[in-house]
C-alpha positions as a printed Julia matrix, in Angstrom:
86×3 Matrix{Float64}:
 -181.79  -27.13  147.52
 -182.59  -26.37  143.83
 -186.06  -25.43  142.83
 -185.23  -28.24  140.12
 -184.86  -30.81  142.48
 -187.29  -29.25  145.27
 -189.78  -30.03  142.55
 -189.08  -32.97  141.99
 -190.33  -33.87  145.58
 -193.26  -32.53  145.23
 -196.8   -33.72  143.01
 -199.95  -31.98  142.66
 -203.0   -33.34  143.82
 -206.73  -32.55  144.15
 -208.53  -32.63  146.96
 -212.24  -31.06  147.33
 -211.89  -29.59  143.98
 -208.59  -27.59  145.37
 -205.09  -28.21  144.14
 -202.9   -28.98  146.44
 -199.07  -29.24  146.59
 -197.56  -32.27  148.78
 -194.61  -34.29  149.38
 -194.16  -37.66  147.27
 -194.57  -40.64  149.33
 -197.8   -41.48  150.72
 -200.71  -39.34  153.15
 -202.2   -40.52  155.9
 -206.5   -40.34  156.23
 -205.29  -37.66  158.76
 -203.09  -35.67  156.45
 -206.08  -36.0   154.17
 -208.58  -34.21  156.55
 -206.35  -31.56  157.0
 -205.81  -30.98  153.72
 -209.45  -30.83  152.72
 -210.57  -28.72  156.21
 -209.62  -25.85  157.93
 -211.3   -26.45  160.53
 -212.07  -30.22  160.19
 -215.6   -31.2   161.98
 -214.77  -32.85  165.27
 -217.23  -34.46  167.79
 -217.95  -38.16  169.13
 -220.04  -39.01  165.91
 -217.69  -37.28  163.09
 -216.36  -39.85  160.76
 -214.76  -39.21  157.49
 -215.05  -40.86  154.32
 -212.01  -40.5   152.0
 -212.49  -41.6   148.26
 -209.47  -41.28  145.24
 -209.27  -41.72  141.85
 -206.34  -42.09  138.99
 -204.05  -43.4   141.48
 -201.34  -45.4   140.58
 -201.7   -48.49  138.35
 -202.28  -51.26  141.05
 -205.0   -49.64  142.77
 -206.17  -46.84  140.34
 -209.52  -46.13  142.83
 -210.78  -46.85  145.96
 -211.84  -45.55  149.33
 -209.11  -44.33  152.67
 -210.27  -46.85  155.32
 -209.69  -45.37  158.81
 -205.88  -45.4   160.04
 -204.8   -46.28  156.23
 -202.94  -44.58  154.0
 -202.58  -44.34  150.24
 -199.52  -43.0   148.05
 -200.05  -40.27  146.25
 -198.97  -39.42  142.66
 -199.62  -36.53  140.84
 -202.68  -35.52  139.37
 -204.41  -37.66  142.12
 -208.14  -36.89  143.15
 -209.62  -37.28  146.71
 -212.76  -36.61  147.7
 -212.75  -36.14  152.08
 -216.84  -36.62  153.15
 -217.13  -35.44  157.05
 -220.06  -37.56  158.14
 -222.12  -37.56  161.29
 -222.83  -41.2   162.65
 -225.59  -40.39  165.16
């Protein structure tokens, strides 16, 4: 494939302050984690709170509910919050 068009696939995004490089299309709250931890927290009580910012025009902000997704565009910020609900 040509770097070109390999880019073309691909936007930047922010996520914890870190750039990331991902596919177009959209990322799950999953994908999200992941991106944002290593090692993501686990246990009964760990929930995670995902928040994003200069998304695209229809829905510019808002907050990942659990199981949702968002689509991603480049330049996008997320903030990923590992809370414990004990």
């Amino acid at each position: 494939m040509p770097k070109d068009h390999q880019k073309d696939q691909t936007v930047t995004i922010i996520v914890n302050g870190r750039e990331k490089v991902v596919e177009k299309g959209e990322l799950t709250m999953q994908e999200l984690v992941q991106l944002a931890y290593e090692n993501p927290p686990t246990g009964e009580f760990v929930c995670f709170t995902i928040t994003y910012r200069r998304g695209h025009g229809n829905k510019p902000e808002g907050t990942l509910e659990e199981g949702g997704s968002v689509k991603v565009k480049e330049g996008m910020i997320f903030n990923v919050t590992a809370t414990d609900k004990s």
